[in-house]
CSV table of C-alpha atoms in Angstrom, one decimal:
chain,number,residue,atom,x,y,z
A,110,MET,CA,17.2,-11.6,11.6
A,111,LEU,CA,17.4,-11.4,7.8
A,112,LEU,CA,13.9,-12.6,6.9
A,113,ARG,CA,12.3,-10.3,9.4
A,114,ALA,CA,14.3,-7.3,8.0
A,115,ALA,CA,13.4,-8.4,4.4
A,116,ALA,CA,9.7,-8.7,5.4
A,117,GLU,CA,9.7,-5.2,6.8
A,118,VAL,CA,11.1,-3.8,3.5
A,119,PHE,CA,8.8,-5.9,1.3
A,120,ASP,CA,5.8,-4.9,3.4
A,121,GLU,CA,6.6,-1.2,3.1
A,122,ARG,CA,7.8,-1.0,-0.5
A,123,GLY,CA,6.4,-4.0,-2.4
A,124,TYR,CA,8.7,-6.4,-4.3
A,125,ASP,CA,9.9,-4.4,-7.2
A,126,SER,CA,10.7,-1.2,-5.2
A,127,ALA,CA,12.5,-3.1,-2.4
A,128,SER,CA,16.3,-3.1,-2.6
A,129,THR,CA,18.7,-5.6,-1.2
A,130,THR,CA,20.8,-2.6,0.0
A,131,GLU,CA,17.9,-1.5,2.3
A,132,ILE,CA,17.4,-5.1,3.5
A,133,LEU,CA,21.1,-5.3,4.3
A,134,GLU,CA,21.0,-2.0,6.2
A,135,ARG,CA,18.1,-3.2,8.4
A,136,SER,CA,19.4,-6.7,9.0
A,137,GLY,CA,23.0,-5.5,9.9
A,138,LEU,CA,24.4,-8.3,7.7
A,139,THR,CA,27.3,-7.8,5.2
A,140,ARG,CA,26.6,-8.3,1.5
A,141,GLY,CA,28.8,-11.3,1.6
A,142,ALA,CA,26.9,-13.0,4.4
A,143,LEU,CA,23.6,-12.2,2.6
A,144,TYR,CA,24.6,-13.7,-0.7
A,145,HIS,CA,26.1,-16.7,1.0
A,146,HIS,CA,22.5,-17.7,2.0
A,147,PHE,CA,20.4,-15.9,-0.7
A,148,PRO,CA,21.9,-15.4,-4.2
A,149,SER,CA,19.2,-12.8,-5.1
A,150,LYS,CA,16.3,-10.7,-4.0
A,151,GLU,CA,14.0,-13.3,-5.5
A,152,ALA,CA,15.6,-16.0,-3.3
A,153,ILE,CA,14.8,-13.9,-0.2
A,154,ALA,CA,11.2,-13.5,-1.3
A,155,VAL,CA,10.8,-17.2,-2.0
A,156,ALA,CA,12.2,-18.1,1.4
A,157,LEU,CA,9.8,-15.5,3.0
A,158,LEU,CA,6.8,-16.9,1.2
A,159,THR,CA,7.4,-20.4,2.6
A,160,THR,CA,6.9,-18.9,6.1
A,161,HIS,CA,3.3,-18.2,5.2
A,162,ARG,CA,2.6,-21.9,5.9
A,163,ASP,CA,3.3,-21.3,9.6
A,164,ALA,CA,0.2,-19.0,9.8
A,165,LEU,CA,-2.0,-21.9,8.6
A,166,GLU,CA,-1.4,-24.0,11.7
A,167,VAL,CA,-4.8,-25.6,12.3
A,168,PRO,CA,-6.6,-25.0,15.6
A,169,SER,CA,-7.8,-28.3,17.1
A,170,GLN,CA,-11.6,-28.5,16.9
A,171,SER,CA,-13.9,-31.5,16.8
A,172,THR,CA,-16.1,-29.7,14.4
A,173,LYS,CA,-13.9,-29.2,11.3
A,174,VAL,CA,-15.8,-26.3,9.8
A,175,GLN,CA,-15.2,-24.5,13.1
A,176,ALA,CA,-11.5,-25.3,12.6
A,177,VAL,CA,-11.7,-23.5,9.2
A,178,ILE,CA,-13.5,-20.6,10.7
A,179,ASP,CA,-11.0,-20.3,13.6
A,180,LEU,CA,-8.1,-20.6,11.1
A,181,THR,CA,-9.4,-17.5,9.2
A,182,PHE,CA,-9.7,-15.5,12.5
A,183,ALA,CA,-6.2,-16.6,13.6
A,184,PHE,CA,-4.8,-15.5,10.2
A,185,ALA,CA,-6.7,-12.2,10.5
A,186,PHE,CA,-5.3,-11.4,13.9
A,187,GLN,CA,-1.8,-12.4,12.9
A,188,LEU,CA,-2.0,-10.2,9.8
A,189,GLN,CA,-2.8,-7.2,12.1
A,190,ARG,CA,0.4,-7.6,14.1
A,191,ASP,CA,3.0,-9.7,12.1
A,192,PRO,CA,5.0,-7.9,9.4
A,193,MET,CA,6.3,-11.3,8.1
A,194,LEU,CA,2.8,-12.4,7.3
A,195,ARG,CA,1.8,-9.0,5.9
A,196,ALA,CA,4.9,-9.1,3.6
A,197,CYS,CA,3.9,-12.6,2.4
A,198,VAL,CA,0.4,-11.4,1.6
A,199,ARG,CA,1.6,-8.3,-0.1
A,200,LEU,CA,4.0,-10.4,-2.3
A,201,ALA,CA,1.1,-12.7,-3.1
A,202,VAL,CA,-1.5,-10.1,-3.9
A,203,GLU,CA,0.6,-7.6,-6.0
A,204,GLN,CA,1.7,-7.8,-9.6
A,205,SER,CA,5.5,-7.8,-9.7
A,206,SER,CA,8.5,-9.4,-11.4
A,207,LEU,CA,8.1,-12.1,-8.8
A,208,ARG,CA,5.8,-14.2,-10.9
A,209,ASP,CA,5.2,-17.9,-10.3
A,210,SER,CA,6.4,-17.9,-6.6
A,211,ALA,CA,3.5,-15.6,-5.8
A,212,VAL,CA,1.2,-18.6,-6.3
A,213,THR,CA,2.7,-20.5,-3.3
A,214,PRO,CA,0.7,-18.9,-0.5
A,215,TYR,CA,-2.6,-19.5,-2.3
A,216,GLN,CA,-1.8,-23.1,-2.9
A,217,GLN,CA,-0.7,-23.6,0.8
A,218,ALA,CA,-3.9,-21.9,2.1
A,219,SER,CA,-6.3,-23.8,-0.3
A,220,LYS,CA,-4.6,-27.1,0.7
A,221,ALA,CA,-4.9,-26.4,4.4
A,222,ILE,CA,-8.6,-25.5,4.0
A,223,ARG,CA,-9.3,-28.5,1.7
A,224,GLU,CA,-7.8,-31.0,4.2
A,225,LEU,CA,-10.1,-29.7,6.9
A,226,LEU,CA,-13.1,-29.8,4.5
A,227,VAL,CA,-12.4,-33.4,3.7
A,228,GLN,CA,-12.8,-34.2,7.4
A,229,ALA,CA,-15.8,-32.0,7.7
A,230,LYS,CA,-17.5,-33.9,4.8
A,231,GLU,CA,-16.7,-37.3,6.4
A,232,GLN,CA,-18.3,-36.0,9.6
A,233,GLY,CA,-21.4,-35.0,7.7
A,234,GLU,CA,-21.0,-31.3,8.4
A,235,LEU,CA,-21.3,-30.2,4.8
A,236,LEU,CA,-24.2,-29.8,2.4
A,237,PRO,CA,-24.4,-32.7,0.0
A,238,GLY,CA,-22.9,-31.9,-3.4
A,239,VAL,CA,-20.4,-29.3,-2.2
A,240,ASP,CA,-17.2,-29.5,-4.3
A,241,LEU,CA,-14.4,-29.4,-1.8
A,242,LEU,CA,-11.8,-27.9,-4.2
A,243,GLU,CA,-14.2,-25.2,-5.2
A,244,ALA,CA,-15.2,-24.5,-1.6
A,245,ALA,CA,-11.5,-24.2,-0.5
A,246,GLU,CA,-10.7,-21.8,-3.4
A,247,MET,CA,-13.9,-19.8,-2.6
A,248,ILE,CA,-13.0,-19.4,1.1
A,249,ASN,CA,-9.4,-18.5,0.2
A,250,GLY,CA,-10.5,-16.0,-2.5
A,251,THR,CA,-13.1,-14.4,-0.3
A,252,PHE,CA,-10.7,-14.0,2.6
A,253,THR,CA,-8.1,-12.5,0.2
A,254,GLY,CA,-10.5,-9.9,-1.1
A,255,ILE,CA,-11.9,-9.1,2.3
A,256,GLN,CA,-8.5,-8.4,3.8
A,257,VAL,CA,-7.6,-6.2,0.8
A,258,MET,CA,-10.8,-4.1,1.4
A,259,SER,CA,-10.1,-4.0,5.1
A,260,ARG,CA,-6.5,-2.8,4.5
A,261,VAL,CA,-7.6,-0.1,2.1
A,262,GLN,CA,-10.4,1.2,4.2
A,263,THR,CA,-9.2,0.7,7.8
A,264,ASP,CA,-5.6,-0.5,7.7
A,265,ARG,CA,-7.0,-3.9,8.6
A,266,GLU,CA,-8.5,-2.7,11.9
A,267,ASP,CA,-12.0,-4.0,11.0
A,268,LEU,CA,-10.7,-7.3,9.5
A,269,PRO,CA,-12.1,-9.6,12.3
A,270,GLN,CA,-15.6,-8.1,12.0
A,271,ARG,CA,-15.4,-8.6,8.2
A,272,VAL,CA,-14.4,-12.2,8.7
A,273,SER,CA,-17.5,-12.7,10.9
A,274,ILE,CA,-19.7,-11.2,8.2
A,275,MET,CA,-18.0,-13.4,5.5
A,276,TRP,CA,-18.9,-16.6,7.5
A,277,ARG,CA,-22.5,-15.6,8.1
A,278,PHE,CA,-22.9,-15.2,4.3
A,279,LEU,CA,-20.9,-18.4,3.4
A,280,LEU,CA,-22.2,-21.0,5.8
A,281,PRO,CA,-25.7,-21.4,4.3
A,282,GLY,CA,-24.1,-22.5,1.0
A,283,LEU,CA,-21.6,-24.7,2.7
A,284,VAL,CA,-22.8,-26.6,5.7
A,285,SER,CA,-25.8,-28.7,6.6
A,286,PRO,CA,-28.7,-26.6,7.8
A,287,GLY,CA,-28.6,-28.2,11.3
A,288,MET,CA,-24.9,-27.2,11.7
A,289,ILE,CA,-25.3,-23.5,11.4
A,290,GLY,CA,-26.6,-22.9,14.9
A,291,HIS,CA,-23.7,-24.9,16.3
A,292,LEU,CA,-20.9,-22.8,14.6
A,293,ARG,CA,-19.3,-19.8,16.2
A,294,THR,CA,-18.8,-17.0,13.6
A,295,THR,CA,-16.9,-14.7,16.0
A,296,PRO,CA,-13.3,-15.2,17.2
A,297,ALA,CA,-12.7,-17.7,20.0
A,298,PRO,CA,-12.2,-15.9,23.3
A,299,GLN,CA,-8.5,-16.8,23.5
A,300,GLN,CA,-8.0,-15.5,19.9
A,301,THR,CA,-9.3,-12.0,20.9
A,302,ASP,CA,-7.0,-12.1,24.0
A,303,THR,CA,-4.0,-12.9,21.8
A,304,SER,CA,-4.7,-9.9,19.6
A,305,ALA,CA,-4.8,-7.6,22.6
A,306,ARG,CA,-1.4,-8.7,23.9
J,279,MET,CA,-5.4,9.3,-25.7
J,280,LEU,CA,-3.7,10.2,-22.4
J,281,LEU,CA,-5.8,8.1,-19.9
J,282,ARG,CA,-5.4,5.1,-22.1
J,283,ALA,CA,-1.6,5.5,-22.3
J,284,ALA,CA,-1.5,6.1,-18.5
J,285,ALA,CA,-3.7,3.0,-17.9
J,286,GLU,CA,-1.3,0.8,-19.9
J,287,VAL,CA,1.7,2.1,-17.9
J,288,PHE,CA,-0.1,1.8,-14.5
J,289,ASP,CA,-1.3,-1.7,-15.5
J,290,GLU,CA,2.2,-2.8,-16.4
J,291,ARG,CA,4.2,-1.1,-13.7
J,292,GLY,CA,1.9,-0.3,-10.8
J,293,TYR,CA,1.6,3.2,-9.4
J,294,ASP,CA,4.9,3.8,-7.7
J,295,SER,CA,7.0,2.5,-10.6
J,296,ALA,CA,5.1,4.3,-13.3
J,297,SER,CA,6.8,7.4,-14.6
J,298,THR,CA,5.1,10.4,-16.2
J,299,THR,CA,7.9,10.3,-18.8
J,300,GLU,CA,6.8,6.9,-20.0
J,301,ILE,CA,3.2,8.0,-20.0
J,302,LEU,CA,4.2,11.0,-22.1
J,303,GLU,CA,6.1,8.8,-24.6
J,304,ARG,CA,3.1,6.5,-25.1
J,305,SER,CA,0.6,9.2,-25.4
J,306,GLY,CA,2.6,11.3,-27.8
J,307,LEU,CA,1.7,14.5,-25.8
J,308,THR,CA,4.2,17.1,-24.8
J,309,ARG,CA,5.0,17.6,-21.1
J,310,GLY,CA,3.4,21.1,-21.3
J,311,ALA,CA,0.1,19.7,-22.7
J,312,LEU,CA,0.1,17.0,-20.0
J,313,TYR,CA,0.7,19.3,-17.1
J,314,HIS,CA,-2.0,21.7,-18.5
J,315,HIS,CA,-4.6,19.0,-17.8
J,316,PHE,CA,-2.9,17.0,-15.0
J,317,PRO,CA,-0.5,18.7,-12.6
J,318,SER,CA,0.9,15.4,-11.3
J,319,LYS,CA,1.0,11.6,-11.7
J,320,GLU,CA,-1.5,11.4,-8.8
J,321,ALA,CA,-3.9,13.6,-10.7
J,322,ILE,CA,-3.7,11.2,-13.7
J,323,ALA,CA,-4.4,8.2,-11.4
J,324,VAL,CA,-7.3,9.9,-9.8
J,325,ALA,CA,-8.9,10.7,-13.2
J,326,LEU,CA,-8.3,7.2,-14.3
J,327,LEU,CA,-10.0,5.8,-11.1
J,328,THR,CA,-13.2,7.7,-11.8
J,329,THR,CA,-13.5,5.8,-15.1
J,330,HIS,CA,-14.0,2.6,-13.0
J,331,ARG,CA,-17.6,3.8,-12.6
J,332,ASP,CA,-18.3,3.1,-16.3
J,333,ALA,CA,-17.7,-0.6,-15.8
J,334,LEU,CA,-20.5,-0.6,-13.2
J,335,GLU,CA,-23.3,0.2,-15.7
J,336,VAL,CA,-26.2,-1.9,-14.6
J,337,PRO,CA,-27.7,-4.5,-16.9
J,338,SER,CA,-31.5,-4.2,-17.1
J,339,GLN,CA,-33.2,-7.1,-15.4
J,340,SER,CA,-36.5,-7.4,-13.7
J,341,THR,CA,-34.9,-9.7,-11.1
J,342,LYS,CA,-32.5,-7.4,-9.3
J,343,VAL,CA,-30.3,-10.1,-7.9
J,344,GLN,CA,-29.9,-11.3,-11.5
J,345,ALA,CA,-28.8,-7.7,-12.3
J,346,VAL,CA,-26.1,-7.9,-9.6
J,347,ILE,CA,-24.9,-11.3,-10.9
J,348,ASP,CA,-24.8,-10.0,-14.5
J,349,LEU,CA,-22.9,-6.9,-13.3
J,350,THR,CA,-20.2,-9.1,-11.9
J,351,PHE,CA,-19.9,-11.2,-15.1
J,352,ALA,CA,-19.8,-8.0,-17.3
J,353,PHE,CA,-17.1,-6.6,-15.0
J,354,ALA,CA,-15.2,-9.9,-15.3
J,355,PHE,CA,-15.2,-10.0,-19.1
J,356,GLN,CA,-14.3,-6.3,-19.3
J,357,LEU,CA,-11.3,-6.9,-16.9
J,358,GLN,CA,-10.1,-9.6,-19.3
J,359,ARG,CA,-9.9,-7.2,-22.3
J,360,ASP,CA,-9.8,-3.6,-21.1
J,361,PRO,CA,-6.4,-2.2,-19.8
J,362,MET,CA,-8.2,0.9,-18.4
J,363,LEU,CA,-10.2,-1.2,-16.1
J,364,ARG,CA,-7.3,-3.5,-15.2
J,365,ALA,CA,-5.3,-0.4,-14.3
J,366,CYS,CA,-8.1,0.9,-12.0
J,367,VAL,CA,-8.2,-2.5,-10.3
J,368,ARG,CA,-4.4,-2.6,-9.9
J,369,LEU,CA,-4.4,0.9,-8.4
J,370,ALA,CA,-7.2,-0.1,-6.0
J,371,VAL,CA,-5.7,-3.4,-4.9
J,372,GLU,CA,-2.0,-2.5,-4.5
J,373,GLN,CA,-0.4,-0.6,-1.7
J,374,SER,CA,1.3,2.6,-3.0
J,375,SER,CA,1.8,6.2,-2.3
J,376,LEU,CA,-1.6,6.7,-3.8
J,377,ARG,CA,-3.5,6.3,-0.6
J,378,ASP,CA,-7.0,7.6,-0.1
J,379,SER,CA,-7.9,7.7,-3.8
J,380,ALA,CA,-7.6,3.9,-3.9
J,381,VAL,CA,-10.8,3.7,-1.9
J,382,THR,CA,-12.9,5.3,-4.7
J,383,PRO,CA,-13.4,2.1,-6.8
J,384,TYR,CA,-14.6,0.1,-3.8
J,385,GLN,CA,-17.0,2.8,-2.8
J,386,GLN,CA,-18.4,3.0,-6.3
J,387,ALA,CA,-18.8,-0.7,-6.6
J,388,SER,CA,-20.4,-1.2,-3.2
J,389,LYS,CA,-22.8,1.7,-3.9
J,390,ALA,CA,-23.9,0.2,-7.3
J,391,ILE,CA,-24.5,-3.2,-5.7
J,392,ARG,CA,-26.3,-1.8,-2.7
J,393,GLU,CA,-28.7,0.2,-4.9
J,394,LEU,CA,-29.6,-3.0,-6.7
J,395,LEU,CA,-30.0,-4.9,-3.4
J,396,VAL,CA,-32.4,-2.2,-2.1
J,397,GLN,CA,-34.7,-2.9,-5.1
J,398,ALA,CA,-34.2,-6.7,-4.7
J,399,LYS,CA,-35.3,-6.4,-1.1
J,400,GLU,CA,-38.4,-4.4,-2.0
J,401,GLN,CA,-39.3,-7.1,-4.6
J,402,GLY,CA,-38.9,-9.8,-1.9
J,403,GLU,CA,-35.9,-11.5,-3.5
J,404,LEU,CA,-33.7,-11.5,-0.4
J,405,LEU,CA,-33.7,-13.6,2.8
J,406,PRO,CA,-35.3,-11.6,5.7
J,407,GLY,CA,-32.6,-10.1,7.9
J,408,VAL,CA,-29.9,-9.6,5.3
J,409,ASP,CA,-28.0,-6.4,6.0
J,410,LEU,CA,-27.7,-4.6,2.6
J,411,LEU,CA,-24.6,-2.8,3.4
J,412,GLU,CA,-22.9,-5.9,4.7
J,413,ALA,CA,-24.1,-7.9,1.7
J,414,ALA,CA,-22.8,-5.3,-0.8
J,415,GLU,CA,-19.4,-5.2,0.9
J,416,MET,CA,-19.3,-9.0,1.0
J,417,ILE,CA,-20.1,-9.3,-2.8
J,418,ASN,CA,-17.5,-6.6,-3.6
J,419,GLY,CA,-14.9,-8.2,-1.3
J,420,THR,CA,-15.4,-11.7,-2.7
J,421,PHE,CA,-15.2,-10.5,-6.3
J,422,THR,CA,-12.0,-8.5,-5.4
J,423,GLY,CA,-10.3,-11.6,-4.0
J,424,ILE,CA,-11.5,-14.0,-6.7
J,425,GLN,CA,-10.1,-11.8,-9.4
J,426,VAL,CA,-6.8,-11.5,-7.6
J,427,MET,CA,-6.6,-15.3,-7.4
J,428,SER,CA,-7.6,-15.7,-11.0
J,429,ARG,CA,-5.0,-13.2,-12.1
J,430,VAL,CA,-2.2,-14.9,-10.2
J,431,GLN,CA,-3.1,-18.4,-11.3
J,432,THR,CA,-4.4,-18.0,-14.9
J,433,ASP,CA,-3.9,-14.4,-15.9
J,434,ARG,CA,-7.7,-14.0,-15.4
J,435,GLU,CA,-8.6,-16.6,-18.0
J,436,ASP,CA,-10.8,-18.6,-15.5
J,437,LEU,CA,-12.4,-15.5,-13.9
J,438,PRO,CA,-15.9,-16.1,-15.4
J,439,GLN,CA,-15.9,-19.7,-14.1
J,440,ARG,CA,-14.8,-18.4,-10.7
J,441,VAL,CA,-17.6,-15.9,-10.7
J,442,SER,CA,-20.1,-18.7,-11.3
J,443,ILE,CA,-18.7,-20.6,-8.4
J,444,MET,CA,-18.8,-17.5,-6.2
J,445,TRP,CA,-22.6,-17.1,-6.9
J,446,ARG,CA,-23.4,-20.7,-6.2
J,447,PHE,CA,-21.8,-20.4,-2.8
J,448,LEU,CA,-23.2,-16.9,-2.0
J,449,LEU,CA,-26.9,-17.2,-3.1
J,450,PRO,CA,-28.1,-19.5,-0.3
J,451,GLY,CA,-27.0,-16.9,2.3
J,452,LEU,CA,-28.5,-14.0,0.4
J,453,VAL,CA,-31.8,-14.8,-1.4
J,454,SER,CA,-35.1,-16.4,-0.5
J,455,PRO,CA,-35.0,-20.2,-1.0
J,456,GLY,CA,-37.6,-20.1,-3.8
J,457,MET,CA,-35.4,-17.6,-5.8
J,458,ILE,CA,-32.4,-19.8,-6.3
J,459,GLY,CA,-33.8,-22.0,-9.0
J,460,HIS,CA,-34.8,-18.8,-11.0
J,461,LEU,CA,-31.3,-17.2,-11.0
J,462,ARG,CA,-28.7,-17.8,-13.7
J,463,THR,CA,-25.2,-18.2,-12.2
J,464,THR,CA,-23.5,-18.4,-15.6
J,465,PRO,CA,-22.9,-15.4,-18.0
J,466,ALA,CA,-25.9,-14.3,-20.2
J,467,PRO,CA,-25.4,-15.6,-23.8
J,468,GLN,CA,-24.8,-12.0,-25.1
J,469,GLN,CA,-22.1,-11.5,-22.4
J,470,THR,CA,-20.2,-14.5,-23.7
J,471,ASP,CA,-20.5,-13.3,-27.2
J,472,THR,CA,-19.1,-9.9,-26.3
J,473,SER,CA,-16.0,-11.5,-24.7
J,474,ALA,CA,-15.3,-13.5,-27.9
J,475,ARG,CA,-15.4,-10.4,-30.1
């Protein structure tokens, strides 16, 4: 599959060092077939970046802050095992000739988080005065940096633990004091099972 | 100056795409003079990464959490104008053949923050039960991600505002409730002056 092959090459080399020749070799496609669908390396990267959205599927939870927490754990576990998502994140984090398109994953993630926070606010889960846009960007930015540090230091092995710590520090500035005791800042049992598969 | 020339090339191209030939051209050195000091591209990068420490000079403040806050603002302003620091950060954030050395800046930053937090704890500024190691890594990770998002979206122009927002969200999980009103989550006046120079 082309995007899977492209993801592996982008994940290993970064955008500027990746070559369409290597992507072709891994995918088994001919150059003609590739260019029929994607006129350039950039077009492949842009298509790959839209798949980032799939990793933001929202777990169903009556408590909406819990849904945001579970979203970050699900994303963390998927990053550990899915080269497509790792490639998206690498393309989004690193400076390259792929400029404006790198913004897409951040916008998608902030939007998904903001929509959940809107519902959380309606349900009275948040501290009064929390700016939802700022909170969504803060959660998104914190996760971004934490996964970078986890990759550098442990190849993302300790990412779930770091996400737990992130929520313990963020919740007091985000949710009503009465909520904190009702929120789980560890992965849901089924999330841990999935990661061990 | 060699490290300055190298920083510009690393800042623009990233580690793997940077060539010693381009670094030589910008520095005006001969290849012999370069190799006398630095036997390889990696040796140049490692030397550059140690300069990251200079950006962690600690502002003098009787309130130690304020010193940590001011440190992050000083770092943010320096990132906006100093290609040496930008190159360090790029080398630390991006995946490249420069592996273990990329950990150095994170270790230096976490250590500088942790030392201030130890004093903050002694002075009763922190919430009881805050783990200093976790808190230092959390502040470090949050800043890392926030500067990545600010670079992608505004070429770091809105970084100081994002640092303000970061502290408003982090302080309730970090400091004693009575402290929050006494902490400034905006740059010190002299910091803003410096950035406008």
